[in-house]
mmCIF file with all atom_site columns, C-alpha atoms in Angstrom:
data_model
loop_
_atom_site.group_PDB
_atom_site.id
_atom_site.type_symbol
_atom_site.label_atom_id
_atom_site.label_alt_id
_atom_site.label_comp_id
_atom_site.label_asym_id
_atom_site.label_entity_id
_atom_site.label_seq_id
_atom_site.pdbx_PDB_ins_code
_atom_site.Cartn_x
_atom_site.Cartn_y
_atom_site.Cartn_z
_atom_site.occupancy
_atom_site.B_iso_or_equiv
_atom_site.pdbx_formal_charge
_atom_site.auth_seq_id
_atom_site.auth_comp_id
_atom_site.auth_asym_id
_atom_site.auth_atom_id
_atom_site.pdbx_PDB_model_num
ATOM 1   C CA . UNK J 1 1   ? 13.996 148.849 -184.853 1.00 48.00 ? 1   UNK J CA 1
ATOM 2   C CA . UNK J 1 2   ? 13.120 145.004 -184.127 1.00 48.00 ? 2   UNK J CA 1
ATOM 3   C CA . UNK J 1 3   ? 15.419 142.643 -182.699 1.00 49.00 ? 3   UNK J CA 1
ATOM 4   C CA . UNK J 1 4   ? 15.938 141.612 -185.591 1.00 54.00 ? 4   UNK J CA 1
ATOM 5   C CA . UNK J 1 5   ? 17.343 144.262 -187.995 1.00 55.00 ? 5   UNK J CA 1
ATOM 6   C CA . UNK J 1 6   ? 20.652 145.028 -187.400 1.00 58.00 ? 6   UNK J CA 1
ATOM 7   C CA . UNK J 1 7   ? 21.908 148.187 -188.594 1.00 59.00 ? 7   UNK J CA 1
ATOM 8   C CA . UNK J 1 8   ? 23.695 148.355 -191.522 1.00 69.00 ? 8   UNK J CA 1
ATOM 9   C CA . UNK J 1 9   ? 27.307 149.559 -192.528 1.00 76.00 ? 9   UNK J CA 1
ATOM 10  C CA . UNK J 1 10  ? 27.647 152.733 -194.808 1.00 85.00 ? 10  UNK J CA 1
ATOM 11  C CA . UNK J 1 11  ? 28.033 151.565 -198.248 1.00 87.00 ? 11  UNK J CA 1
ATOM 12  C CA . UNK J 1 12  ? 31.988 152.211 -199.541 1.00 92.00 ? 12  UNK J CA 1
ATOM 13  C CA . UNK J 1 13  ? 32.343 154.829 -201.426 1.00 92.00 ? 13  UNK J CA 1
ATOM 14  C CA . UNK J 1 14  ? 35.028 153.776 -204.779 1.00 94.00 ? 14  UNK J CA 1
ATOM 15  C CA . UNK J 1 15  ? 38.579 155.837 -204.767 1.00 94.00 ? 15  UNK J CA 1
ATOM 16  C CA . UNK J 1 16  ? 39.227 157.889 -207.507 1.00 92.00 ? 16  UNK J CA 1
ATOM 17  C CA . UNK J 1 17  ? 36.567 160.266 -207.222 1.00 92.00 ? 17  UNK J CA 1
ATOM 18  C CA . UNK J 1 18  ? 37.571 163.754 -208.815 1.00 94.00 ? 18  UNK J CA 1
ATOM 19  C CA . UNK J 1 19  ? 35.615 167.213 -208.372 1.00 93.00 ? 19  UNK J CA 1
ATOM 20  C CA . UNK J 1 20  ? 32.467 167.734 -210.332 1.00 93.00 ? 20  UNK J CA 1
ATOM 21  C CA . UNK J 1 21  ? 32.996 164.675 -212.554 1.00 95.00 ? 21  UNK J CA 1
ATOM 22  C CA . UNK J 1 22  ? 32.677 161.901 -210.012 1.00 94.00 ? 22  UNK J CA 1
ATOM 23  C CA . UNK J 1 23  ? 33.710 158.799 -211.265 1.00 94.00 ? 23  UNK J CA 1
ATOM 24  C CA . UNK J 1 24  ? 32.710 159.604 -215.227 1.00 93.00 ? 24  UNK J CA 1
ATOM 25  C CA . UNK J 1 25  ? 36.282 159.420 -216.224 1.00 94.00 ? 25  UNK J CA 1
ATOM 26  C CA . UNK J 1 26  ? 36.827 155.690 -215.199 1.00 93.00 ? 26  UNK J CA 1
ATOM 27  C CA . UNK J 1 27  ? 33.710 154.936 -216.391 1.00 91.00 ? 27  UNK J CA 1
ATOM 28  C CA . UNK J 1 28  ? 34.035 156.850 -219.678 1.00 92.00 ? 28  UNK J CA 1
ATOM 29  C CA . UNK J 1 29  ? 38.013 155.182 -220.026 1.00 93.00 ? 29  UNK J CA 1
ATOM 30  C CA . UNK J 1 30  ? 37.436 151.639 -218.929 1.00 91.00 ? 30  UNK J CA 1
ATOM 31  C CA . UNK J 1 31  ? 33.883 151.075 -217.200 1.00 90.00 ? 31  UNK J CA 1
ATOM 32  C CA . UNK J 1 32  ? 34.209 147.056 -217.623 1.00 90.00 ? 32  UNK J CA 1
ATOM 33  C CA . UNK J 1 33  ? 37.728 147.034 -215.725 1.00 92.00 ? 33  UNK J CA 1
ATOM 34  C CA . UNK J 1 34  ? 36.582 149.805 -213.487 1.00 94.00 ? 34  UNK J CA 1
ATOM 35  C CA . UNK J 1 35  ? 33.074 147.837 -212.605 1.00 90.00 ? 35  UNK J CA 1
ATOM 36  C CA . UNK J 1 36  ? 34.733 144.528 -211.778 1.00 90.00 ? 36  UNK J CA 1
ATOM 37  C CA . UNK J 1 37  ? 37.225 146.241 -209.816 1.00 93.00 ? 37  UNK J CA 1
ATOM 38  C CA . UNK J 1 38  ? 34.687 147.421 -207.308 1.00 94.00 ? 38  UNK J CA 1
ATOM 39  C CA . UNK J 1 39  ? 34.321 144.167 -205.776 1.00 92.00 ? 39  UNK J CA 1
ATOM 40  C CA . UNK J 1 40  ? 37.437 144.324 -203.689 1.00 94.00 ? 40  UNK J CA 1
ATOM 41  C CA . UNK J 1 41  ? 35.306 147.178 -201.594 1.00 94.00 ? 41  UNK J CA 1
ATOM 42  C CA . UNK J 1 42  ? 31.969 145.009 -200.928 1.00 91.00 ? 42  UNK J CA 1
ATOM 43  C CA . UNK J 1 43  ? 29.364 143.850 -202.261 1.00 90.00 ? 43  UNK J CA 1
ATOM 44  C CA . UNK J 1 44  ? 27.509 146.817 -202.624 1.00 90.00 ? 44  UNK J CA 1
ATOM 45  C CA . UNK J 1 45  ? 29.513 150.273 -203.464 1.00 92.00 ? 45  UNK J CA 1
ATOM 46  C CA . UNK J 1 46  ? 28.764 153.578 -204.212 1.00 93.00 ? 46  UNK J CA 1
ATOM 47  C CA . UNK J 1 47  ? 30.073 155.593 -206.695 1.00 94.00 ? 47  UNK J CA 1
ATOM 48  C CA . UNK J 1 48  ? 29.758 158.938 -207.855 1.00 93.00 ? 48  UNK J CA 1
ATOM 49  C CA . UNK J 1 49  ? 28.866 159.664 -211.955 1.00 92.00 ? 49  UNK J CA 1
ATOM 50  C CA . UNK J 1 50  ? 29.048 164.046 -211.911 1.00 91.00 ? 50  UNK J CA 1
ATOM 51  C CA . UNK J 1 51  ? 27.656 165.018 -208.525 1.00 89.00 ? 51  UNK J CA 1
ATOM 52  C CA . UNK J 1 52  ? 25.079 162.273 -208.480 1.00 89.00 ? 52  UNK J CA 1
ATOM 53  C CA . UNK J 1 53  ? 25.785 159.319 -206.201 1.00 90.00 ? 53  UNK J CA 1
ATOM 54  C CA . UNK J 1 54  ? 25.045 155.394 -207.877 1.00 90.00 ? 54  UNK J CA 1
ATOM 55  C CA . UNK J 1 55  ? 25.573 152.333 -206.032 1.00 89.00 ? 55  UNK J CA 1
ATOM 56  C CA . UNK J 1 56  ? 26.713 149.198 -207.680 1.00 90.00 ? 56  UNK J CA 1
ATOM 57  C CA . UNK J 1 57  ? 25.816 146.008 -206.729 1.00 89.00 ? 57  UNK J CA 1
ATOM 58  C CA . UNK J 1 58  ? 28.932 143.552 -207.018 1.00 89.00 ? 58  UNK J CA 1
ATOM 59  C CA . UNK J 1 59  ? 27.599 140.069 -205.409 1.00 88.00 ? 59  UNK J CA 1
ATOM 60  C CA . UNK J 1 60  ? 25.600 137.629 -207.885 1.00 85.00 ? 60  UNK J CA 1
ATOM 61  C CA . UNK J 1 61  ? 23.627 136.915 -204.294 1.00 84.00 ? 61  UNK J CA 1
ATOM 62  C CA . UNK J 1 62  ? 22.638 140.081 -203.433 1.00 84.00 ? 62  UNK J CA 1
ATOM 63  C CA . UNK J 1 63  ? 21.785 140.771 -206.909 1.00 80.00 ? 63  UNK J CA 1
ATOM 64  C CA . UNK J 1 64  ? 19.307 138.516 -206.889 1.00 78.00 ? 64  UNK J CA 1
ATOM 65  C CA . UNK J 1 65  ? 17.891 139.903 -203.570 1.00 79.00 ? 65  UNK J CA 1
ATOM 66  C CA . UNK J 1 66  ? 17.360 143.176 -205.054 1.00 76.00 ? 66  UNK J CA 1
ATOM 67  C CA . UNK J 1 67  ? 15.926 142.048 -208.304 1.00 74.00 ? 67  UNK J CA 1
ATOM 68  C CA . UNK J 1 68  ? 14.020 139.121 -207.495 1.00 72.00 ? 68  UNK J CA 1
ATOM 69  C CA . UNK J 1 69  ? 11.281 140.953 -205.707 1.00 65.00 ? 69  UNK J CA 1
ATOM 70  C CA . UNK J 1 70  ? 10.371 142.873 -208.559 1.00 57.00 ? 70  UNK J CA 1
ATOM 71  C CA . UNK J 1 71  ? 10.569 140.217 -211.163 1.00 57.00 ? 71  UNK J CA 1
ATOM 72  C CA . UNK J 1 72  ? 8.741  137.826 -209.554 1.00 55.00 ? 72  UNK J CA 1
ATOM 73  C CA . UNK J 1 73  ? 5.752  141.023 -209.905 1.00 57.00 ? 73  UNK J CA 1
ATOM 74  C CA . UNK J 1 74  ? 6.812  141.324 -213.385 1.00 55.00 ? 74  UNK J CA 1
ATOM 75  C CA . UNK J 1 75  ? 7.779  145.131 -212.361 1.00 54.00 ? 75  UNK J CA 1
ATOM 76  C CA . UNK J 1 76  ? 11.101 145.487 -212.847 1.00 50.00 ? 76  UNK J CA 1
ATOM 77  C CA . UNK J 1 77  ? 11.551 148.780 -215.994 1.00 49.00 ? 77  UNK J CA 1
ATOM 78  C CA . UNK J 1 78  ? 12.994 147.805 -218.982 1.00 43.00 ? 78  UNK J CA 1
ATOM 79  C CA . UNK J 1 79  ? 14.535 151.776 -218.990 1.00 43.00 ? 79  UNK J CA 1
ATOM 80  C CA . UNK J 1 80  ? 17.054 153.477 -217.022 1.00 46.00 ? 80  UNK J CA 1
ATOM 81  C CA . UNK J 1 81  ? 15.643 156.679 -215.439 1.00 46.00 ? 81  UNK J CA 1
ATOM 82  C CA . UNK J 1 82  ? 18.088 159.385 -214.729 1.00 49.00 ? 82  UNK J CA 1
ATOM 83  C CA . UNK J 1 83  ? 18.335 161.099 -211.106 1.00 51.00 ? 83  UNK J CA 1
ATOM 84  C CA . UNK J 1 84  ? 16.082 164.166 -211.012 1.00 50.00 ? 84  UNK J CA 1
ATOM 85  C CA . UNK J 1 85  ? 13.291 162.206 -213.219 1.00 50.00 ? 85  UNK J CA 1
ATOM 86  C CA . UNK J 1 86  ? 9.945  162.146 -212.412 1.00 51.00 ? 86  UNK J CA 1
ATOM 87  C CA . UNK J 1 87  ? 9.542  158.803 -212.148 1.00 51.00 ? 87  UNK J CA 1
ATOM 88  C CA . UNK J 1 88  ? 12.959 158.034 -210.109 1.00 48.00 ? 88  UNK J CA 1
ATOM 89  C CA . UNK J 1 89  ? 13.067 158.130 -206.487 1.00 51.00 ? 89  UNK J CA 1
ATOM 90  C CA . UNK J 1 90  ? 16.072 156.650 -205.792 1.00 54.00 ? 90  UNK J CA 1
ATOM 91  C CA . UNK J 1 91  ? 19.861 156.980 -207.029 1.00 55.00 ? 91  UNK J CA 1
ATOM 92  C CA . UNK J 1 92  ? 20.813 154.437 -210.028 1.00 55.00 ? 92  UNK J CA 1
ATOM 93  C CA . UNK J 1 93  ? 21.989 151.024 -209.401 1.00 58.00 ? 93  UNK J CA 1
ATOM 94  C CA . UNK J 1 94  ? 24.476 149.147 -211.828 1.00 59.00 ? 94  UNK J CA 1
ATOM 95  C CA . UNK J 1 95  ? 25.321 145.406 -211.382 1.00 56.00 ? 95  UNK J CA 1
ATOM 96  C CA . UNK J 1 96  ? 28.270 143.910 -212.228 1.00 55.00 ? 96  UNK J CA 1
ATOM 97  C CA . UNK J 1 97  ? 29.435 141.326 -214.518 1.00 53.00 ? 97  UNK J CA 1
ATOM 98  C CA . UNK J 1 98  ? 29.231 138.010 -212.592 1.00 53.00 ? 98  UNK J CA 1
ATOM 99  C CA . UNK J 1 99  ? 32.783 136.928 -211.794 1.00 53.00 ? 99  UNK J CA 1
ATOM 100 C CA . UNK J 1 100 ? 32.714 133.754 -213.669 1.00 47.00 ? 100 UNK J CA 1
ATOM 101 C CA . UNK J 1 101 ? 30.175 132.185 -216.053 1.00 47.00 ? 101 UNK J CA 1
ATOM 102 C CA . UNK J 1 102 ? 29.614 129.582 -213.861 1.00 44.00 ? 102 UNK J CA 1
ATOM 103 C CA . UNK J 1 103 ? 27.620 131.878 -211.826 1.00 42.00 ? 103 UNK J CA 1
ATOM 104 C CA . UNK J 1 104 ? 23.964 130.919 -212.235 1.00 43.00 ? 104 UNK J CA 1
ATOM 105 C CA . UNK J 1 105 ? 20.160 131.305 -210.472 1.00 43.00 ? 105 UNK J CA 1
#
């Protein structure tokens, strides 16, 4: 590790998680209110969606650190891959609604 990079936090995992379902219910009941109530654990959280872990990103900022990257390449997928996929080699991301529309690039 450089001088530099500080090591990170673990990411918060969201309350509410039940047995085998994760956190499907809340998302299946109310995913805006559920989504936008992540943000009072950091910016980036995880959650669980049956036994597969997801993180969502909660901070217009940090969204654009993640994304910008890959649009700027123009390779950013237009589809959602599920875990287990071929193609996916990492766990699925969601990002929040930004917290006001004054919230811009």
């Amino acid at each position: 590790m450089s001088a530099t990079t500080r090591p990170s936090a673990p990411t918060p995992t969201a309350p509410g998680n039940l047995p085998l379902i994760g956190h499907a219910h809340r998302l299946a009941r109310d995913p805006l209110p559920f989504l936008t109530s992540l943000r009072r654990y950091g910016s980036a959280v995880r959650i669980r969606i049956g036994p597969s872990p997801a993180y969502v990103v909660t901070d217009p900022a940090l969204t654009r650190r993640v994304l910008m990257p890959e649009i700027m390449e123009g390779t950013i997928r237009q589809t959602i891959l599920p875990p287990g996929s071929p193609d996916c080699r990492c766990p699925p991301i969601a990002l929040t609604p930004p917290a006001s529309p004054a919230c811009g690039p």
